[in-house]
Coordinates of C-alpha atoms in Angstrom, one line a residue:
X19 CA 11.3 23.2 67.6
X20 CA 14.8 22.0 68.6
X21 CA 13.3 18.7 69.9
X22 CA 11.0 18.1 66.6
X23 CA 14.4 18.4 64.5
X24 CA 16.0 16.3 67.0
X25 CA 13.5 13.4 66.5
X26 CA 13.7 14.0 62.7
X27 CA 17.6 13.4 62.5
X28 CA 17.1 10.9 64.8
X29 CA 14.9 8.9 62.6
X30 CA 16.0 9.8 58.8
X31 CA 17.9 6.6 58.2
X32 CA 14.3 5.0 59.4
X33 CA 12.7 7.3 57.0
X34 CA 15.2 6.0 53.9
X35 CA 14.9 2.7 54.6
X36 CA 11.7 2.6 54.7
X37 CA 11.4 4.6 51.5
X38 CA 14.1 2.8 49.5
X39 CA 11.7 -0.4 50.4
X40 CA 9.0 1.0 48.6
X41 CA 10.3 1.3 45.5
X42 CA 11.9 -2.2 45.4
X43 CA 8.6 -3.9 46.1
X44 CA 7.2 -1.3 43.2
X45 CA 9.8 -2.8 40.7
X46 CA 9.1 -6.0 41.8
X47 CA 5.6 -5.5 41.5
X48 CA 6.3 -4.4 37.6
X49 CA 8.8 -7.3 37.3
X50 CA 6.0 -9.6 38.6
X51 CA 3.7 -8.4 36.0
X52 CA 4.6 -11.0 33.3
X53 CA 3.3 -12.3 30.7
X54 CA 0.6 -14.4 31.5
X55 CA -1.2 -11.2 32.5
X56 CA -1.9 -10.8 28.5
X57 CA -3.0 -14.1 27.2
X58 CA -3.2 -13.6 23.7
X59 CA -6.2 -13.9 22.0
X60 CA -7.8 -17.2 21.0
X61 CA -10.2 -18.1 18.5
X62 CA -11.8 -21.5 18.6
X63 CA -13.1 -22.7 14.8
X64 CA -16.0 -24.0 16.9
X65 CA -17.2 -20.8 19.0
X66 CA -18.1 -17.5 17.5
X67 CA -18.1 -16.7 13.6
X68 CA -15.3 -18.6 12.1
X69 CA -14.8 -17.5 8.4
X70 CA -15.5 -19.5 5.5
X71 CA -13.3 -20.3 3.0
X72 CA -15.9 -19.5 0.5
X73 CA -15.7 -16.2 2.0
X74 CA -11.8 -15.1 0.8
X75 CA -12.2 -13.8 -2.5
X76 CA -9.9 -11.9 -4.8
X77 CA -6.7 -14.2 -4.1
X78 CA -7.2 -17.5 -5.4
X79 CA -3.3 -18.2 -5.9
X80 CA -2.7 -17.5 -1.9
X81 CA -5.6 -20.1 -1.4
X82 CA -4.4 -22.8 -3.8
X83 CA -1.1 -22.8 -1.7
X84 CA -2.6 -22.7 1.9
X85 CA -5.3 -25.5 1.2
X86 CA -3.0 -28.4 1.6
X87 CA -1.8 -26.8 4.6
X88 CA -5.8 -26.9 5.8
X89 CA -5.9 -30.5 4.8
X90 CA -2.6 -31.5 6.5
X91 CA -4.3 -30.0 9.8
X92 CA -7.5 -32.0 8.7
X93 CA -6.2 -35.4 7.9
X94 CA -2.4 -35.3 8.9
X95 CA -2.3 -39.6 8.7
X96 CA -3.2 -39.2 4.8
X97 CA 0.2 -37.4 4.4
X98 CA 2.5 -39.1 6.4
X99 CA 1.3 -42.6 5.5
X100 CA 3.3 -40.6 2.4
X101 CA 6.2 -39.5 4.4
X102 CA 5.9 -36.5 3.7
X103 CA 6.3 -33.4 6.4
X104 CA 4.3 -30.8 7.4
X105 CA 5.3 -26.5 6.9
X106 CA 6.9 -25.7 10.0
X107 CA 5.5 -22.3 8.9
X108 CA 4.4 -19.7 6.5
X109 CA 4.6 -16.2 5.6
X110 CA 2.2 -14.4 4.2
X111 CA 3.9 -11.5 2.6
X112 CA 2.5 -8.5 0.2
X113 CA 0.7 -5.4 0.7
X114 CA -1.3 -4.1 3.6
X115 CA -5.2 -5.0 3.2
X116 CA -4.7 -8.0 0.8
X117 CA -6.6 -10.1 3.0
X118 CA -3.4 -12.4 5.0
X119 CA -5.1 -12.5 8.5
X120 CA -8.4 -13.2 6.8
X121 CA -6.8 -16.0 5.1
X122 CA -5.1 -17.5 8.1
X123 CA -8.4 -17.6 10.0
X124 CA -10.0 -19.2 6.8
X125 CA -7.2 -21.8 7.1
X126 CA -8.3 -22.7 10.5
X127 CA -11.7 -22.4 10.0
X128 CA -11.5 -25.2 7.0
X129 CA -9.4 -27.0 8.8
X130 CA -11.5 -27.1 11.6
X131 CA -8.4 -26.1 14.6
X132 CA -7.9 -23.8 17.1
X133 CA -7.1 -19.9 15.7
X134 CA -4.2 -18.2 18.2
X135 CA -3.4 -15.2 17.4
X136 CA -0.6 -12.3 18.8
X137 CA 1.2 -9.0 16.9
X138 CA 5.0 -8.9 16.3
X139 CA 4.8 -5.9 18.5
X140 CA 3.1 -7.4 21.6
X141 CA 6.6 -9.5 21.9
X142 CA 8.9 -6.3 22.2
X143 CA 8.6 -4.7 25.8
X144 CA 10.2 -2.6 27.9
X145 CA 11.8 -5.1 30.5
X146 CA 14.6 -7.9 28.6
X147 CA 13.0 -11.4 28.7
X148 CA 9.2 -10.3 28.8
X149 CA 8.7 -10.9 24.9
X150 CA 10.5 -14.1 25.3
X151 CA 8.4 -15.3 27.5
X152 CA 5.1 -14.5 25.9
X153 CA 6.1 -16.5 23.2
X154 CA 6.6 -19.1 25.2
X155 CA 3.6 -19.2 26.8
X156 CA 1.7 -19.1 23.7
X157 CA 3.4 -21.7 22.1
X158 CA 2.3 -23.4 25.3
X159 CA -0.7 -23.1 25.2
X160 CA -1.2 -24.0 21.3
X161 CA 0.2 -27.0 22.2
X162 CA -2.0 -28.1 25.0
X163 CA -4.7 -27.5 22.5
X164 CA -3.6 -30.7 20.1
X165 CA -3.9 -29.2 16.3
X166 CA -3.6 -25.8 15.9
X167 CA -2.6 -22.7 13.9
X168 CA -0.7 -19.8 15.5
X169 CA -0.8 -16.6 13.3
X170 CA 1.8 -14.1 14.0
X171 CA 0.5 -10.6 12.4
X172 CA 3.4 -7.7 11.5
X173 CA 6.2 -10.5 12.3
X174 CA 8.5 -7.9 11.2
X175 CA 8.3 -5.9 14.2
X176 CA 9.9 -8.8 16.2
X177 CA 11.5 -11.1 13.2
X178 CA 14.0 -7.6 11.5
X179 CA 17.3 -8.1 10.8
X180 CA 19.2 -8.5 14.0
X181 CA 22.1 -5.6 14.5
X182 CA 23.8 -6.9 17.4
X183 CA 23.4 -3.8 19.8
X184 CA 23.4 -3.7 24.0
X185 CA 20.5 -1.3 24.3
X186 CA 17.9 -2.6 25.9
X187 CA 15.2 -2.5 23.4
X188 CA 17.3 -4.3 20.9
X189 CA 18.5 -6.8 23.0
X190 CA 14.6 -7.2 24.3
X191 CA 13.9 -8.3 20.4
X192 CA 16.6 -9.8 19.3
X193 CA 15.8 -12.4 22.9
X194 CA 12.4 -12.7 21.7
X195 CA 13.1 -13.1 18.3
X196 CA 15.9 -15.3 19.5
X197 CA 13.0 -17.5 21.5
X198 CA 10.6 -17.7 18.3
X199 CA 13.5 -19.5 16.3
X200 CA 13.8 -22.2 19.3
X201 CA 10.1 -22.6 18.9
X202 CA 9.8 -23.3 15.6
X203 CA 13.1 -25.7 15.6
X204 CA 10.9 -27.8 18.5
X205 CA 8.3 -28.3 16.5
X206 CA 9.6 -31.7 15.2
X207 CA 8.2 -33.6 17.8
X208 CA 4.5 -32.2 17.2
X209 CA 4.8 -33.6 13.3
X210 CA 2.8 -31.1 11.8
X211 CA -0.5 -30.9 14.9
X212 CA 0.6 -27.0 15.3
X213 CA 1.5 -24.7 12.2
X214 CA 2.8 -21.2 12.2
X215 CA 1.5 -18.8 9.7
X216 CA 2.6 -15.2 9.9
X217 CA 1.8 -12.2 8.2
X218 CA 4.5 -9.3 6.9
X219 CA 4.3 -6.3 4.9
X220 CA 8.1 -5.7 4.7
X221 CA 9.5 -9.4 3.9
X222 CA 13.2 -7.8 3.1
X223 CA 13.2 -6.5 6.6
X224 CA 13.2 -10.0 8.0
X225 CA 16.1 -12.0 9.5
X226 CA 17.2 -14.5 7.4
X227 CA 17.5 -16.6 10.1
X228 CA 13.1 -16.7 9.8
X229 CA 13.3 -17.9 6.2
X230 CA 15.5 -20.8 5.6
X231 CA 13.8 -24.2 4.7
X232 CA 12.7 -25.6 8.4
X233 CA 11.4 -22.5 9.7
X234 CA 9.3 -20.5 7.5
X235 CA 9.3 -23.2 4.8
X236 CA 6.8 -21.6 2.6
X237 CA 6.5 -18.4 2.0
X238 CA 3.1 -17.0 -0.2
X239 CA 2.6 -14.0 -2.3
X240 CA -1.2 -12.2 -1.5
X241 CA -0.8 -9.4 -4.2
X242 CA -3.6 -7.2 -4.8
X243 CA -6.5 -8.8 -6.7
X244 CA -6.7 -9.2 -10.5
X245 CA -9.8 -7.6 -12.4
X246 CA -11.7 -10.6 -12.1
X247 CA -10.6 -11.0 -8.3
X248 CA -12.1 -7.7 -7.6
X249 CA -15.3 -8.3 -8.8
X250 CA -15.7 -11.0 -6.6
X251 CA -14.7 -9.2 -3.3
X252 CA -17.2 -6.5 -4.5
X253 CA -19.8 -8.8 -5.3
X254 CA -19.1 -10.7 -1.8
X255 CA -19.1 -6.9 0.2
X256 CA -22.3 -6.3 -1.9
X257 CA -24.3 -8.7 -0.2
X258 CA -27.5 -7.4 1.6
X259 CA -26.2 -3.6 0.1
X260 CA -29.3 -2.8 -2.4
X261 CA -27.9 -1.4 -5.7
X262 CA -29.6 0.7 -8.4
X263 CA -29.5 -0.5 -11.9
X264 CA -27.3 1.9 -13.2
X265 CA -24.2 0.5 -10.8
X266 CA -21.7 -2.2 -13.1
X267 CA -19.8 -4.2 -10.7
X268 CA -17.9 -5.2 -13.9
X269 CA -17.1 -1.7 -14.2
X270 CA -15.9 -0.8 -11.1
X271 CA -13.8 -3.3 -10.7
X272 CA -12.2 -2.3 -13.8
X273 CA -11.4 0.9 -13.5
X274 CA -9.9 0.0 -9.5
X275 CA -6.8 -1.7 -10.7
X276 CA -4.1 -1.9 -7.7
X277 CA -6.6 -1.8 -5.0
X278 CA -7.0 -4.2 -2.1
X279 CA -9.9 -6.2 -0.6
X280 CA -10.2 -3.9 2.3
X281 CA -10.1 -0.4 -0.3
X282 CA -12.7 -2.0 -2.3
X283 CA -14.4 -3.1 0.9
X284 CA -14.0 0.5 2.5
X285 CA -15.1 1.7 -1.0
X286 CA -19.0 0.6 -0.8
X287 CA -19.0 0.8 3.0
X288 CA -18.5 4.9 2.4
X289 CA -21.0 4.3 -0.6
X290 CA -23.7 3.1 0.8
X291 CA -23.0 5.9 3.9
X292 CA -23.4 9.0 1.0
X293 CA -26.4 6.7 0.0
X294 CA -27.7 7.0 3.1
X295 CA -26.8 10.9 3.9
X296 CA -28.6 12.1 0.3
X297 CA -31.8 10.4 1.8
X298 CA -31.3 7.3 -0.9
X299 CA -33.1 3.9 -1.0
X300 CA -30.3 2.1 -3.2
X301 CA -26.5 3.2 -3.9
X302 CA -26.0 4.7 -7.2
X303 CA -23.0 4.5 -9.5
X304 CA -22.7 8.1 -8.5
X305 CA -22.4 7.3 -4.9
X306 CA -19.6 4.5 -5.6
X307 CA -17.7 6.6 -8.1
X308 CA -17.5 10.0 -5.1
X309 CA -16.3 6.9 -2.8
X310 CA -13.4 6.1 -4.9
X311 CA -12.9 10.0 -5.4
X312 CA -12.4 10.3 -2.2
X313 CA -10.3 7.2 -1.6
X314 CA -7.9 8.4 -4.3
X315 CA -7.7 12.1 -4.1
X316 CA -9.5 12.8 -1.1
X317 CA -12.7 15.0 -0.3
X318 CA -14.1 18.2 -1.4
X319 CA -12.8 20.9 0.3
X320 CA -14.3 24.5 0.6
X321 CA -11.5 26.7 -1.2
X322 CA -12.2 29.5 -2.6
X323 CA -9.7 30.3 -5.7
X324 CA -9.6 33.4 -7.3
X325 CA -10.5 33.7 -11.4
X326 CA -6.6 33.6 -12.2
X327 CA -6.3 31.1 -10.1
X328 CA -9.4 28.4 -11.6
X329 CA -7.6 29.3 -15.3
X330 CA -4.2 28.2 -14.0
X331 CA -5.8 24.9 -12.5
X332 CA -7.8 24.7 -15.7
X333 CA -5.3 25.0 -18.2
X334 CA -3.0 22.8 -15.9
X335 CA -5.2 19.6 -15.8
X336 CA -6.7 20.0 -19.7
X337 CA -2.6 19.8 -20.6
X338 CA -2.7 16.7 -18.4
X339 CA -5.8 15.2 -20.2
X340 CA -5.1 16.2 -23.7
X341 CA -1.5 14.8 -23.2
X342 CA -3.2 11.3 -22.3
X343 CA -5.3 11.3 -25.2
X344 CA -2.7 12.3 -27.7
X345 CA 0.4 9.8 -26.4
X346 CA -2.2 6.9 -26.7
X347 CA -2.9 5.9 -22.7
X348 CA -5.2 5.2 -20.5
X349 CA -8.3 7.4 -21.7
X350 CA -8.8 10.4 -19.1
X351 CA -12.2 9.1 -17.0
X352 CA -12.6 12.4 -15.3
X353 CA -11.2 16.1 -15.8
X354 CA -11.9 18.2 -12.6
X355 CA -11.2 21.6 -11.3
X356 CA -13.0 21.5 -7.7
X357 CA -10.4 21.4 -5.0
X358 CA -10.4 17.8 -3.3
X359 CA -7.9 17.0 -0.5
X360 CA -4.2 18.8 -0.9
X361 CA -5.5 18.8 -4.9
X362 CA -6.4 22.0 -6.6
X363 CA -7.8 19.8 -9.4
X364 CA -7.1 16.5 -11.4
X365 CA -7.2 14.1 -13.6
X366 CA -8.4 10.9 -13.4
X367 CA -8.0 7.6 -15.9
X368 CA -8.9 4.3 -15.6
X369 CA -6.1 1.2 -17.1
X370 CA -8.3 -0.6 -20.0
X371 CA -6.8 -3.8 -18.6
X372 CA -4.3 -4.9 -15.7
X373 CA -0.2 -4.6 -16.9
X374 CA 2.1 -6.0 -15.0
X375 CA 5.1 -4.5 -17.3
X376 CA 5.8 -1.2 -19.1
X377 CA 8.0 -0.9 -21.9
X378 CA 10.6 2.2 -22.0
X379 CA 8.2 4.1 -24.4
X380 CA 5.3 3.7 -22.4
X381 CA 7.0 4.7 -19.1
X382 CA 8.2 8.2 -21.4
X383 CA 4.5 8.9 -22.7
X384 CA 3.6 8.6 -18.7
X385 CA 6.6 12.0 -17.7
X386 CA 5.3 13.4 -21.0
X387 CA 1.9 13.3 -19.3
X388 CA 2.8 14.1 -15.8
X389 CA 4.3 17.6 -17.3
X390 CA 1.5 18.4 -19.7
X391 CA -0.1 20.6 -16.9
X392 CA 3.8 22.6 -16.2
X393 CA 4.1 22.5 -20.3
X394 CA 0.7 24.3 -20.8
X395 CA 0.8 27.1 -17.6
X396 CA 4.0 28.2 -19.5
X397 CA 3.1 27.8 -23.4
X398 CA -0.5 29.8 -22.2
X399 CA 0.9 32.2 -19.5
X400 CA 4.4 32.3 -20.0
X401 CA 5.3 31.5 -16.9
X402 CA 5.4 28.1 -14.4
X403 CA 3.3 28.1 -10.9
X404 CA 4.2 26.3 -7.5
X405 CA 1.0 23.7 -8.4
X406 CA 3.2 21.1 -9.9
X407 CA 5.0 20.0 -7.2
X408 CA 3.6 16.2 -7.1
X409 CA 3.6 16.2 -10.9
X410 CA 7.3 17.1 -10.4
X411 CA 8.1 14.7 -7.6
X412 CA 6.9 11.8 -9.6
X413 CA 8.2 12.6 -12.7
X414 CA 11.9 12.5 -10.4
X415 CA 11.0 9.5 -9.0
X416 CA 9.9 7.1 -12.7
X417 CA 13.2 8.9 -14.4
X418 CA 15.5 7.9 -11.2
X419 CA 13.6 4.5 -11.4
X420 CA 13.8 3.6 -15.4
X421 CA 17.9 5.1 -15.2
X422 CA 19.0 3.2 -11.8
X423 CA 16.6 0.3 -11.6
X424 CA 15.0 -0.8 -14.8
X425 CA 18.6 0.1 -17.2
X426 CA 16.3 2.7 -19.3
X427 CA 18.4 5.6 -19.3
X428 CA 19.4 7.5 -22.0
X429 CA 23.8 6.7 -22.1
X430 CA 26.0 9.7 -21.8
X431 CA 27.2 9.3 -24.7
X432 CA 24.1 9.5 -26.6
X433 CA 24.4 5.6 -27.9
X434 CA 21.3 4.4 -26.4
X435 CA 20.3 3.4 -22.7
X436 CA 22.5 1.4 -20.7
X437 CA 21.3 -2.1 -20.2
X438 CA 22.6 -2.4 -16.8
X439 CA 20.8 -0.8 -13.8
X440 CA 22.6 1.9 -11.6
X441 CA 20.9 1.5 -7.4
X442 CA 21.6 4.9 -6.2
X443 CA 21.5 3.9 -2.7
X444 CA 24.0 0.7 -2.8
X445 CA 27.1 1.8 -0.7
X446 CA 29.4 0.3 -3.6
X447 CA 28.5 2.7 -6.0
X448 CA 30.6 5.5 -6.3
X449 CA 30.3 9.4 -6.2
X450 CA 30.4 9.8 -10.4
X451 CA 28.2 6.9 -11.4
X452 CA 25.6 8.5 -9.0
X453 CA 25.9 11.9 -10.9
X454 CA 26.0 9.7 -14.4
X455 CA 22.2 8.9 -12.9
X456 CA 21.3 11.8 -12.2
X457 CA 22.6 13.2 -15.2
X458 CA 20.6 10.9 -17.5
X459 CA 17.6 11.1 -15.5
X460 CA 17.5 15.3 -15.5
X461 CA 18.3 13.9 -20.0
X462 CA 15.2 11.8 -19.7
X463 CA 13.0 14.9 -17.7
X464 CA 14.0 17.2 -20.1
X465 CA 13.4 15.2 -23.8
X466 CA 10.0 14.5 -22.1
X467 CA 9.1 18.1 -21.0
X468 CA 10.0 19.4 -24.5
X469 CA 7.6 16.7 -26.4
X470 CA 4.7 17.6 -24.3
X471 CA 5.3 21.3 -25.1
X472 CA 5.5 20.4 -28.5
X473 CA 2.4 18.7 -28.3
X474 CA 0.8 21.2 -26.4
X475 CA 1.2 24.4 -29.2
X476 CA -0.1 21.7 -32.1
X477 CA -2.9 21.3 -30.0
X478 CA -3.4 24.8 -28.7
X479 CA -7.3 25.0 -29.8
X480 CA -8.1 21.9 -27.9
X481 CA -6.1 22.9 -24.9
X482 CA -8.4 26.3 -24.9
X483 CA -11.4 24.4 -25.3
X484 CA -10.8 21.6 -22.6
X485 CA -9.7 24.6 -20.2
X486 CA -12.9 26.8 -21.0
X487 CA -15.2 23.8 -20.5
X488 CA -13.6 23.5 -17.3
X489 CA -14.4 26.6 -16.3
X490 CA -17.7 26.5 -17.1
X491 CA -18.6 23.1 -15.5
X492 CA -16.0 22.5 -13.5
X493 CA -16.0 18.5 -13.9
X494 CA -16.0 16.8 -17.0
X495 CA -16.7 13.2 -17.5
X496 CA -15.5 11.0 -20.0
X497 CA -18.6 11.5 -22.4
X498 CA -18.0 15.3 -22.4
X499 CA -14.2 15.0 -22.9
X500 CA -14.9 12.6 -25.6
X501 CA -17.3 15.0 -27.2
X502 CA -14.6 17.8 -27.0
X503 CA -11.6 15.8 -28.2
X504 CA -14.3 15.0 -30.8
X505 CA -14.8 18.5 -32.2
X506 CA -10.7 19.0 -33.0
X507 CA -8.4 17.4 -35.3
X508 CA -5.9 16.0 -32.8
X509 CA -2.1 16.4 -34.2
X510 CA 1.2 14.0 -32.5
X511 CA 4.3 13.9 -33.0
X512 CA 5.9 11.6 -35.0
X513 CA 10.2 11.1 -34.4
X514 CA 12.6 11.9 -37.3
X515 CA 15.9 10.5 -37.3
X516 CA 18.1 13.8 -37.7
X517 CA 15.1 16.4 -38.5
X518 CA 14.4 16.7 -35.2
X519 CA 10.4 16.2 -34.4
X520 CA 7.6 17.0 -37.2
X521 CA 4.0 17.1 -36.5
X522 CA 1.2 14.4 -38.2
X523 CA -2.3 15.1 -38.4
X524 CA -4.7 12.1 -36.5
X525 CA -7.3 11.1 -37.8
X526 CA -10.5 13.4 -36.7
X527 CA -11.9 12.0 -33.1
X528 CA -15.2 10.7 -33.7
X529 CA -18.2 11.0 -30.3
X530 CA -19.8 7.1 -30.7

């Protein structure tokens, strides 16, 4: 025993050597590991499916801008016999699923180039001078290829504001993002045979460094599509999808105002899959309009609420509907009390036509209608329930917006609004202005809340019918609303100059 420890005394510092060895050849086994192990992914416009620029629909502004871009690539000697210059690059920028990557790959496609692509993220790693490196290698290797378009997806996760920090996952992007300004600044001498185009969902997260003229030179705007822009990306994800006669493109692409090319995309996929499950040949209107149910509020769920409970939700979402129809808005598409995702029930609408601005009034009619369901639990049962917690949150979040962003607010001192704007997150702005917003936005909550009341107990027939319909059928669509709405004489309110509000009698509702 006394030998064995012996020889293991003798031979420790062996043993630590040995060991301390190991894990230097691991690290530089890790440090070895560089970037050219991850060759980022390359597309060539002649192999595979390249996509056709017939094939982006829905943003025809985004395309207008990029196809000189594709032509530059194409014929760059028709330009400079000109003089003119080619982008150094340009930024995509707008919502997720508005089709930028699609349209990057279409500019390469038409222009007939090579298609390199890489994430923002890939860039940022662990070890300082990694990311860097990638992007040299890539830039590399789109030049070796003669023309060619390197698109750069989520280039805010590499291109944010730099902060100037030592730890080392700042410093590891601020190098790469460091590296990726050199890059584009050396792209003088190609002359326009290699264009950046990158892709951002957060543009006022990006350094400004990224943006001045010479760098990103052009930046493009791919909002969601218009009406007429989503019938064609419907139309275009309708191909080789059989659909029943009673399904109106036209239609749906009205009443989907705000959503993307992938929603709308997503939208008949999980169609024609509820087609499919209900044993169906062709998708139905009926199919489509559950698909954009669920997209929206989310799926049925298998609740089971108690008889107080349905009249509550009842009441709550025929104050909701009856609101809308009385203020004038968006006609109510859908009244439902079947639980669907966090939802105990709702109401759904569809905008006649897209609007790009609201006026003050309009944006007051939309809290009135947002606390019809709190105004009628408390004019029917005298009390207020927990349910109205989003109804709540958003009607906070359009008061704070019309008082400190849009200069709506109603002025403390009862003169009208204020036609400045008040941001309650700038640092400059002090302790009491901030209370002077929230003051007049709790003002603006409050006018609203007692309107819809008021409105409410005119109405109070047509609030118990919508809510006992309800209960009986548990979804009402817009012919059956209609037909109620049709049965009352609908009362507003009109606004009196010092006699406070009076009611007016509207002309009796009509079914077509």
């Amino acid at each position: 025993m006394e030998s064995v420890q012996e020889w293991f005394f003798d031979w420790y510092p062996v043993f630590g050597v040995v060991f301390m060895a190991m894990l230097l050849l691991v690290f530089l086994r890790l440090m070895r590991t560089t970037v050219g192990s991850t060759k980022p992914e390359t597309v060539k416009a002649s192999k595979g499916r390249p996509v056709a620029w017939e094939e982006v629909q829905g943003v025809d502004a985004a395309k207008d801008e990029l196809m000189d871009v594709a032509e530059w690539l194409r014929e760059p000697e028709r330009f400079k016999a000109l003089g003119a210059q080619a982008p150094r690059g340009v930024l995509l920028y707008g919502p997720p699923g508005t089709g930028k990557t699609m349209l990057a790959r279409a500019v390469a496609a038409q222009a007939g180039v090579d298609f390199f692509a890489a994430s923002g993220s890939s860039f940022v790693e662990m070890f300082v001078g990694r990311g860097a490196a990638r992007i040299r290698r890539l830039f590399k290797e789109a030049r070796k290829s003669g023309r060619a378009v390197i698109f750069i997806d989520e280039l805010d996760a590499v291109g944010g504001h730099r902060s100037g920090g030592g730890d080392g996952g700042t410093s590891e992007r601020e190098q790469a993002l460091n590296q990726l300004l050199v890059e584009l600044d050396g792209f003088e001498k190609e002359n326009g045979t290699v264009i950046v185009i990158a892709a951002s969902n957060n543009v006022d997260k990006l350094d400004k460094a990224l943006l001045r003229p010479g760098r990103f030179d052009r930046q493009v705007l791919v909002a969601p599509p218009s009406a007429a822009g989503r019938e064609a990306i419907l139309r275009a994800h309708a191909v080789g999808k059989p659909l029943a006669a009673d399904l109106d493109l036209t239609d749906v692409a009205r009443k989907t105002t705000g959503m993307t090319g992938a929603q709308l995309a997503n939208a008949l996929n999980e169609a024609a899959i509820i087609a499919g499950r209900a044993g169906k040949h062709q998708i139905h209107r009926e199919e489509v309009d559950e698909a954009l149910l669920r997209q929206s509020v989310g799926s049925q769920q298998a609740r089971r609420l108690s008889l107080k409970e349905r009249r509550i939700v009842a009441y709550h979402e025929a104050g909701h509907a009856l609101c809308r129809k009385l203020l004038g808005l968006d006609p109510p598409e859908i009244l439902s009390i079947v639980p669907r995702g966090p939802a105990l029930g709702f109401v759904g609408h569809s905008p006649q036509e897209d609007s790009y601005l609201k006026s003050r009034d309009e944006l007051v009619d939309e809290v009135v209608t947002l606390l019809g369901g709190r105004a009628a639990e408390e004019e029917v049962f005298g009390e207020s329930y927990s349910g109205a917690v989003d109804d709540l949150a958003r009607v906070h979040l359009v008061c704070k917006q019309m008082v400190g962003e849009f200069g709506m607010g109603v002025a403390l001192d009862h003169d009208g609004p204020p036609p400045i704007a008040m941001p309650t997150g700038d640092y400059a702005v002090s302790d009491s202005t901030r209370r002077d917003v929230d003051l007049a936005a709790m003002t603006l909550a409050r006018e609203a809340y007692r309107r819809s009341r008021a409105l409410l107990t005119a109405n109070r027939e047509c609030l118990d019918d919508l809510a006992e319909q309800a209960l009986t059928r548990e979804t009402l669509t817009r012919e059956e609303l209609d037909e109620i709405f049709s049965r009352h004489t609908l009362r507003g309110l009109v606004d009196q100059k010092g006699s406070g509000p009076a009611l007016v009698a509207m002309s009796r509702l009509r079914h077509p």
